[in-house]
Amino acid sequence: MLFSAHQLSCIRSHKTLFENVSFQISAGQLLLVEGKNGAGKTSLLKLLTGLRRPDSGEVHWNNLNILNSESDFRSHLAWLGHQNPLKEEQTALENLILLGHIRPRNTNSMISALKTVHLGHVKHKFIKTFSAGMKRRLCLASLLIADTPLWILDEPQAALDKAGIALFEDLAEQHLKNGGMIIMTSHHSVNIAPEYIQTLKLGQESQ
Amino acid sequence: MNILIKWYYRLGAPLWFYPLAGKLIPWVAALFLLFLIPGLYMGLVTAPADYQQGESFRIMYVHVPAAWMSMFVYLAMAIAAVVALVWRVRMAEIMIISAVPIGASFALIALLTGAFWGKPMWGAWWVWDARLTSELILLFIYLGILALYNAIEDKTTAGKAMSILTLVGVVNLPIIHYSVVWWNTLHQAATVSVFDKPSIHIDMLIPLLLMATAFKFLFLLILLLKMRANLIEQDVHSGWVKKIILDKQAEMEKEHD
Amino acid sequence: MTEFLHMGGYGFYVWSSFGLTTVILLANIIEPILHHKNALKEADDFYSEEN
Amino acid sequence: MNSFLTLVKRDLLLAYRSRGEAFNSLIFFGLVILLFPIGISASEKLLAEIAPGLIWIAALLASMLSLDNLFKEDFHDGTLEQWALSHHSLISFAWARLLSHWIITALPLIIIAPMFALSLNLPTEAIGVLIISLLLGTPLLTFIGGIGVALTTGLKKSSMLLPLLVLPFYIPVLIFGASAVDVSADGWSAAGQLYILAGLFVLGITLAPFAVATSLKVSVSQ
């Protein structure tokens, strides 16, 4: 499994956010994308997921361009953006069932996923009663039930408290150990064993 | 190899298109006048007056070409929309947004001249005739496309959204036209509509064809002018505009000293 | 000449139609030229202050 | 396929839980119809004459105004992004959203419409044709409107853009729908109009989801 980007560039309303960004990650590796706000971190992730076409350069999954359908890239990808894709009027379990439909499922049961993110006791409660941290953890649970090797996460630790961040780091390390891959943006460092981590700086220096 | 072609399409086209359009404009303007002047002269002076409508039929020489052009421009836009969406050619999107104002103007001219033609013949400024009503709807579709493009800031997304709407429009236009024609027969006895071209005598037909060709060259002229303007405005930050501007500045310095 | 202008009584309608058409089409020619001119001016300012 | 059904079930469940929203288009429909007798004149003969067109225009406006939040909420909370990146095609998502939106807003409207038709003393034999024409027409309005909504979902400011984009394409539906009811009110058979409406219906629900999916991809990539 290989995920690589070649000379990516992105222009947003006349401004070149970044140019010739290239990297390559394979199984068991985490790419940490760092940069000031507005350096184009989210835009880069949009290019990597295929939500937006790069203005130049290409993104490859197992050496196939992710935008053409043969690469079947989407059934290997789990994406988590800034917002939590949850509906307030639904319970935690209902939301998880919905999120389960979006990506190929693995064998973990929903209930066990909720328990690992310490939400087992509130599975039948409406999301609108949840704190931001709890909602973020529910999204992390949706990653656990997906059979997708590649996780692309936009600031997964946002709104998480210290325990939440520790939980995320365990899940990430577990995922990397099982041969998964993670690309994530973050403002603060991720304390996982450094040999897993590759960093990519975005912003003025790379110009 | 196809990556090179893709590059060429994406970036090379403006560098090649902009100066070429500049050179073409005078020629196209000349061709436009070449057809306009005889067309106008024959239409207004030599063509015999219509036995039924008298001199007012001469309005046909602007009304009919304008109505034809409003459809012609939309079809050209639809083709460009397919090119823009299927082969992702940005130049095609620039062509669509440059063509929308002209298309809308032709539709507006067709409506206004239709009203001025209908008043003496029909006694009313506005007639719910099938052709005029479809022309009015076409004008609204043009305005919708223009509004959509201007509502979206990011121009690449705006171009894509506009191309989709143009294609949705081209699928709906025949449906709208024939349902309006059907609706028209429902409400009005099928009287001879004033806009059916009167029995075309050869002397009347020639100016009409001349004017129609003149309008096509006019469309091309305005399109080239507008595309050059949109290209410079949108690509201000890209390399090819920088080259053109710096060349211009260099020339100006040469002239001064 | 006045006969020509009179257009068999329909002068008002014929000349209004031709007049309106000319006005609208002229506007369609002039607007892009102005648009192009100030787009060039803006690009000129952008590049002259840059270097 | 079952993700399609789950989506529809989920939307209906959500609509059930926030019931108020679904009634808005009904109340709007009733209000628009109320305006006409007040605005024009309550003489039976005149009302009966304009009733077919009036009910159809009210249904058309109600359906168009309820379209606005079709994808807006999904766009803002990230659900749209998730489905755009799911290995299912976006078309099934578009289909599910359009279908559930039609069930939530248009179906109650069709159930209420005969009552309003009677209030405008539309001849009773035209009621049957009214319901059939609405059953064929309103999904068409929702699917075509869905294209306009998908194109304008990404916009920051919610402007008057949607009606401007979508109304021209509603005209054929209005022509055949209103005339079907009008003709049957005069006692003639409305088969011709209903067949054409059915033809447009099939054309609409097959082609529109493709356009909606493509437009959603464009809006998501903003």
CSV table of N, CA, C and O in Angstrom, one decimal, chain C:
chain,number,residue,atom,x,y,z
C,1,MET,N,-35.8,62.2,-49.0
C,1,MET,CA,-35.2,61.7,-47.7
C,1,MET,C,-36.3,61.6,-46.6
C,1,MET,O,-36.4,60.6,-45.9
C,2,THR,N,-37.2,62.7,-46.5
C,2,THR,CA,-38.2,62.6,-45.5
C,2,THR,C,-39.1,61.4,-45.7
C,2,THR,O,-39.5,60.7,-44.8
C,3,GLU,N,-39.3,61.1,-47.0
C,3,GLU,CA,-40.1,59.9,-47.3
C,3,GLU,C,-39.5,58.7,-46.7
C,3,GLU,O,-40.2,57.9,-46.0
C,4,PHE,N,-38.2,58.6,-46.8
C,4,PHE,CA,-37.5,57.4,-46.3
C,4,PHE,C,-37.7,57.4,-44.8
C,4,PHE,O,-38.0,56.3,-44.2
C,5,LEU,N,-37.5,58.5,-44.2
C,5,LEU,CA,-37.6,58.5,-42.7
C,5,LEU,C,-39.1,58.2,-42.3
C,5,LEU,O,-39.3,57.6,-41.2
C,6,HIS,N,-40.0,58.6,-43.1
C,6,HIS,CA,-41.4,58.4,-42.7
C,6,HIS,C,-41.8,56.9,-42.7
C,6,HIS,O,-42.6,56.4,-41.9
C,7,MET,N,-41.1,56.1,-43.6
C,7,MET,CA,-41.3,54.7,-43.6
C,7,MET,C,-42.8,54.3,-43.7
C,7,MET,O,-43.3,53.5,-43.0
C,8,GLY,N,-43.5,55.0,-44.6
C,8,GLY,CA,-44.9,54.6,-44.8
C,8,GLY,C,-45.7,54.6,-43.5
C,8,GLY,O,-46.5,53.8,-43.2
C,9,GLY,N,-45.4,55.6,-42.6
C,9,GLY,CA,-46.2,55.8,-41.4
C,9,GLY,C,-45.7,54.9,-40.3
C,9,GLY,O,-46.0,55.2,-39.1
C,10,TYR,N,-44.8,54.0,-40.5
C,10,TYR,CA,-44.3,53.2,-39.4
C,10,TYR,C,-42.9,53.6,-39.0
C,10,TYR,O,-42.2,52.9,-38.3
C,11,GLY,N,-42.5,54.8,-39.4
C,11,GLY,CA,-41.2,55.3,-39.1
C,11,GLY,C,-40.8,55.1,-37.6
C,11,GLY,O,-39.8,54.6,-37.3
C,12,PHE,N,-41.7,55.5,-36.7
C,12,PHE,CA,-41.4,55.5,-35.3
C,12,PHE,C,-41.0,54.1,-34.9
C,12,PHE,O,-40.0,53.8,-34.3
C,13,TYR,N,-41.8,53.1,-35.4
C,13,TYR,CA,-41.5,51.7,-34.9
C,13,TYR,C,-40.2,51.2,-35.5
C,13,TYR,O,-39.4,50.6,-34.9
C,14,VAL,N,-40.1,51.5,-36.8
C,14,VAL,CA,-38.9,50.9,-37.5
C,14,VAL,C,-37.6,51.5,-36.9
C,14,VAL,O,-36.7,50.8,-36.5
C,15,TRP,N,-37.6,52.9,-36.8
C,15,TRP,CA,-36.4,53.5,-36.3
C,15,TRP,C,-36.1,53.2,-34.8
C,15,TRP,O,-35.0,53.0,-34.4
C,16,SER,N,-37.2,53.0,-34.1
C,16,SER,CA,-37.0,52.7,-32.6
C,16,SER,C,-36.4,51.3,-32.6
C,16,SER,O,-35.4,51.1,-31.8
C,17,SER,N,-36.9,50.4,-33.4
C,17,SER,CA,-36.3,49.0,-33.3
C,17,SER,C,-34.8,49.1,-33.7
C,17,SER,O,-33.9,48.6,-33.0
C,18,PHE,N,-34.5,49.7,-34.8
C,18,PHE,CA,-33.1,49.8,-35.3
C,18,PHE,C,-32.2,50.5,-34.3
C,18,PHE,O,-31.1,50.1,-33.9
C,19,GLY,N,-32.8,51.6,-33.7
C,19,GLY,CA,-32.1,52.4,-32.8
C,19,GLY,C,-31.7,51.6,-31.5
C,19,GLY,O,-30.6,51.5,-31.1
C,20,LEU,N,-32.8,50.9,-31.0
C,20,LEU,CA,-32.5,50.1,-29.8
C,20,LEU,C,-31.5,49.0,-30.0
C,20,LEU,O,-30.5,48.8,-29.2
C,21,THR,N,-31.6,48.4,-31.2
C,21,THR,CA,-30.6,47.3,-31.5
C,21,THR,C,-29.2,47.9,-31.5
C,21,THR,O,-28.3,47.3,-30.9
C,22,THR,N,-29.1,49.1,-32.2
C,22,THR,CA,-27.7,49.6,-32.3
C,22,THR,C,-27.2,50.0,-30.9
C,22,THR,O,-26.1,49.6,-30.5
C,23,VAL,N,-28.1,50.5,-30.0
C,23,VAL,CA,-27.6,51.0,-28.7
C,23,VAL,C,-27.2,49.7,-27.9
C,23,VAL,O,-26.0,49.7,-27.4
C,24,ILE,N,-28.0,48.7,-27.9
C,24,ILE,CA,-27.6,47.5,-27.1
C,24,ILE,C,-26.4,46.8,-27.7
C,24,ILE,O,-25.4,46.5,-26.9
C,25,LEU,N,-26.3,46.7,-29.0
C,25,LEU,CA,-25.1,46.1,-29.6
C,25,LEU,C,-23.8,46.9,-29.3
C,25,LEU,O,-22.7,46.4,-29.0
C,26,LEU,N,-24.0,48.2,-29.5
C,26,LEU,CA,-22.8,49.1,-29.2
C,26,LEU,C,-22.4,48.9,-27.8
C,26,LEU,O,-21.1,48.8,-27.5
C,27,ALA,N,-23.3,48.9,-26.9
C,27,ALA,CA,-23.0,48.7,-25.4
C,27,ALA,C,-22.2,47.4,-25.3
C,27,ALA,O,-21.2,47.4,-24.6
C,28,ASN,N,-22.6,46.4,-26.0
C,28,ASN,CA,-21.9,45.1,-25.9
C,28,ASN,C,-20.5,45.1,-26.5
C,28,ASN,O,-19.7,44.3,-26.3
C,29,ILE,N,-20.2,46.1,-27.4
C,29,ILE,CA,-18.9,46.2,-27.9
C,29,ILE,C,-18.0,47.1,-27.0
C,29,ILE,O,-16.9,46.7,-26.7
C,30,ILE,N,-18.6,48.2,-26.5
C,30,ILE,CA,-17.8,49.1,-25.7
C,30,ILE,C,-17.4,48.5,-24.3
C,30,ILE,O,-16.3,48.6,-23.9
C,31,GLU,N,-18.4,47.8,-23.7
C,31,GLU,CA,-18.2,47.3,-22.3
C,31,GLU,C,-17.0,46.4,-22.3
C,31,GLU,O,-16.1,46.7,-21.5
C,32,PRO,N,-16.8,45.4,-23.2
C,32,PRO,CA,-15.6,44.6,-23.1
C,32,PRO,C,-14.3,45.4,-23.3
C,32,PRO,O,-13.3,45.1,-22.6
C,33,ILE,N,-14.4,46.4,-24.1
C,33,ILE,CA,-13.2,47.2,-24.4
C,33,ILE,C,-12.7,47.9,-23.1
C,33,ILE,O,-11.6,47.8,-22.6
C,34,LEU,N,-13.7,48.5,-22.4
C,34,LEU,CA,-13.4,49.2,-21.1
C,34,LEU,C,-13.0,48.2,-20.1
C,34,LEU,O,-12.0,48.4,-19.4
C,35,HIS,N,-13.7,47.0,-20.1
C,35,HIS,CA,-13.3,46.0,-19.1
C,35,HIS,C,-11.9,45.5,-19.3
C,35,HIS,O,-11.1,45.4,-18.3
C,36,HIS,N,-11.5,45.4,-20.6
C,36,HIS,CA,-10.2,44.9,-20.9
C,36,HIS,C,-9.2,46.0,-20.5
C,36,HIS,O,-8.1,45.7,-19.9
C,37,LYS,N,-9.5,47.3,-20.8
C,37,LYS,CA,-8.6,48.3,-20.5
C,37,LYS,C,-8.3,48.4,-19.0
C,37,LYS,O,-7.1,48.3,-18.6
C,38,ASN,N,-9.3,48.4,-18.1
C,38,ASN,CA,-9.0,48.5,-16.7
C,38,ASN,C,-8.4,47.2,-16.1
C,38,ASN,O,-7.7,47.2,-15.1
C,39,ALA,N,-8.7,46.1,-16.8
C,39,ALA,CA,-8.1,44.8,-16.3
C,39,ALA,C,-6.6,44.9,-16.5
C,39,ALA,O,-5.8,44.6,-15.7
C,40,LEU,N,-6.2,45.5,-17.7
C,40,LEU,CA,-4.8,45.6,-18.0
C,40,LEU,C,-4.2,46.6,-17.0
C,40,LEU,O,-3.1,46.4,-16.5
C,41,LYS,N,-4.9,47.7,-16.7
C,41,LYS,CA,-4.4,48.7,-15.8
C,41,LYS,C,-4.1,48.1,-14.5
C,41,LYS,O,-3.0,48.2,-13.9
C,42,GLU,N,-5.1,47.3,-14.0
C,42,GLU,CA,-4.9,46.7,-12.7
C,42,GLU,C,-3.7,45.7,-12.7
C,42,GLU,O,-2.9,45.7,-11.8
C,43,ALA,N,-3.6,45.0,-13.8
C,43,ALA,CA,-2.4,44.0,-13.9
C,43,ALA,C,-1.1,44.9,-13.9
C,43,ALA,O,-0.1,44.5,-13.2
C,44,ASP,N,-1.2,46.0,-14.6
C,44,ASP,CA,0.0,46.8,-14.7
C,44,ASP,C,0.4,47.3,-13.3
C,44,ASP,O,1.5,47.2,-12.9
C,45,ASP,N,-0.6,47.8,-12.6
C,45,ASP,CA,-0.3,48.3,-11.2
C,45,ASP,C,0.3,47.2,-10.4
C,45,ASP,O,1.3,47.3,-9.7
C,46,PHE,N,-0.3,46.0,-10.5
C,46,PHE,CA,0.1,44.8,-9.7
C,46,PHE,C,1.5,44.5,-9.9
C,46,PHE,O,2.3,44.3,-9.0
C,47,TYR,N,1.9,44.5,-11.2
C,47,TYR,CA,3.3,44.1,-11.5
C,47,TYR,C,4.3,45.2,-11.4
C,47,TYR,O,5.4,45.0,-11.0
C,48,SER,N,3.8,46.5,-11.5
C,48,SER,CA,4.8,47.6,-11.4
C,48,SER,C,5.2,47.7,-9.9
C,48,SER,O,6.3,47.9,-9.5
C,49,GLU,N,4.1,47.6,-9.0
C,49,GLU,CA,4.5,47.8,-7.6
C,49,GLU,C,5.3,46.6,-7.1
C,49,GLU,O,6.0,46.6,-6.1
C,50,GLU,N,5.1,45.4,-7.8
C,50,GLU,CA,5.8,44.2,-7.3
C,50,GLU,C,7.3,44.2,-7.4
C,50,GLU,O,8.0,44.0,-6.5
C,51,ASN,N,7.7,44.6,-8.7
C,51,ASN,CA,9.2,44.5,-8.8
C,51,ASN,C,9.9,45.9,-8.5
C,51,ASN,O,9.2,46.9,-8.3
